[in-house]
Amino acid sequence: MRPALERAPDTGQEYELINGQWEAKEMAGLKHGNTIMRLGARLQLFVEQNDLGQIYSPDTTFQVGSNQRLPDLSFVVKGRIPTGEEQYGIGKFAPDLAVEVISPNDFWDKVQDKIAEYFAAGVREVWIVTLSQQTVSIYRSATQVTILTEADELTNVELLPGFCCRVSDIFGPRSAPAETEASPVIH
């Protein structure tokens, strides 16, 4: 039996159900939100023009194993998209692609746990977008990763055939780093 999404605390903040406990999602900063929008807009346009499926926003909940997760962006291939009343509830399945944008205050061990969890639930690919390093790590399994830098192009032959964008375009114009900006905390 899964707890209903409505049982999350009513604080105006978004929650994920992790190991039976509601955990508040960190509030995103400006750079985090802008990066999600920049990548999401490119993905949405490509997916829509090629009729490949649907892109979902950061407030979309998916059942990932026994947990309920809200990836920063997600993609579901056309043949797996729910119809009828099911399209109004949470996704009772894992997306095909989960994208997480990592901010400097994120803990790397939690990110690694989430990657493993996504693959165990059937996600086909995970993209980890790291703001402090301006990289995109493409996971095709929990252990197989390709790291792209600003000089590279982000492509996906299997899930998004023909999709291509420069990694630098995802992050936008460079600004001076904040004094408090650091890499994710690694434990």
PDB file of C-alpha atoms in Angstrom, residues 5 9 18 26 36 45 48 57 59-60 64 69-70 81-82 85 87 99 106 109 119 127 135 150 157 163 169 171:
ATOM      1  CA  LEU A   5       0.382  12.114  -2.182  1.00  0.00           C
ATOM      2  CA  PRO A   9       2.780  17.993   5.042  1.00  0.00           C
ATOM      3  CA  ILE A  18      11.581   8.425   0.491  1.00  0.00           C
ATOM      4  CA  GLU A  26      15.142  21.969  -1.380  1.00  0.00           C
ATOM      5  CA  ILE A  36      15.974  23.686 -15.747  1.00  0.00           C
ATOM      6  CA  LEU A  45      10.532  21.779 -28.493  1.00  0.00           C
ATOM      7  CA  GLU A  48       6.991  17.965 -29.545  1.00  0.00           C
ATOM      8  CA  SER A  57       8.261  19.709 -15.172  1.00  0.00           C
ATOM      9  CA  ASP A  59       6.558  19.384  -9.903  1.00  0.00           C
ATOM     10  CA  THR A  60       5.544  16.088 -11.565  1.00  0.00           C
ATOM     11  CA  VAL A  64      10.036   5.196  -8.433  1.00  0.00           C
ATOM     12  CA  ARG A  69      10.180  11.310  -6.751  1.00  0.00           C
ATOM     13  CA  LEU A  70      10.006  14.684  -8.473  1.00  0.00           C
ATOM     14  CA  ILE A  81       2.011   8.025 -21.598  1.00  0.00           C
ATOM     15  CA  PRO A  82      -1.151   7.424 -19.544  1.00  0.00           C
ATOM     16  CA  GLU A  85      -8.133   9.626 -15.701  1.00  0.00           C
ATOM     17  CA  GLN A  87      -3.072  11.356 -16.714  1.00  0.00           C
ATOM     18  CA  VAL A  99      17.164  14.868 -15.144  1.00  0.00           C
ATOM     19  CA  ASP A 106      23.316  18.953  -2.516  1.00  0.00           C
ATOM     20  CA  ASP A 109      25.774  10.442  -1.496  1.00  0.00           C
ATOM     21  CA  PHE A 119      17.768   2.572 -12.545  1.00  0.00           C
ATOM     22  CA  TRP A 127      21.253  13.158 -16.614  1.00  0.00           C
ATOM     23  CA  THR A 135      28.847  19.674 -16.632  1.00  0.00           C
ATOM     24  CA  GLU A 150      30.731  23.162 -21.820  1.00  0.00           C
ATOM     25  CA  VAL A 157      20.495   8.604 -29.916  1.00  0.00           C
ATOM     26  CA  PHE A 163      18.433  15.713 -30.252  1.00  0.00           C
ATOM     27  CA  ASP A 169      23.655  26.616 -23.977  1.00  0.00           C
ATOM     28  CA  PHE A 171      23.894  27.040 -18.538  1.00  0.00           C
TER      29      PHE A 171
END
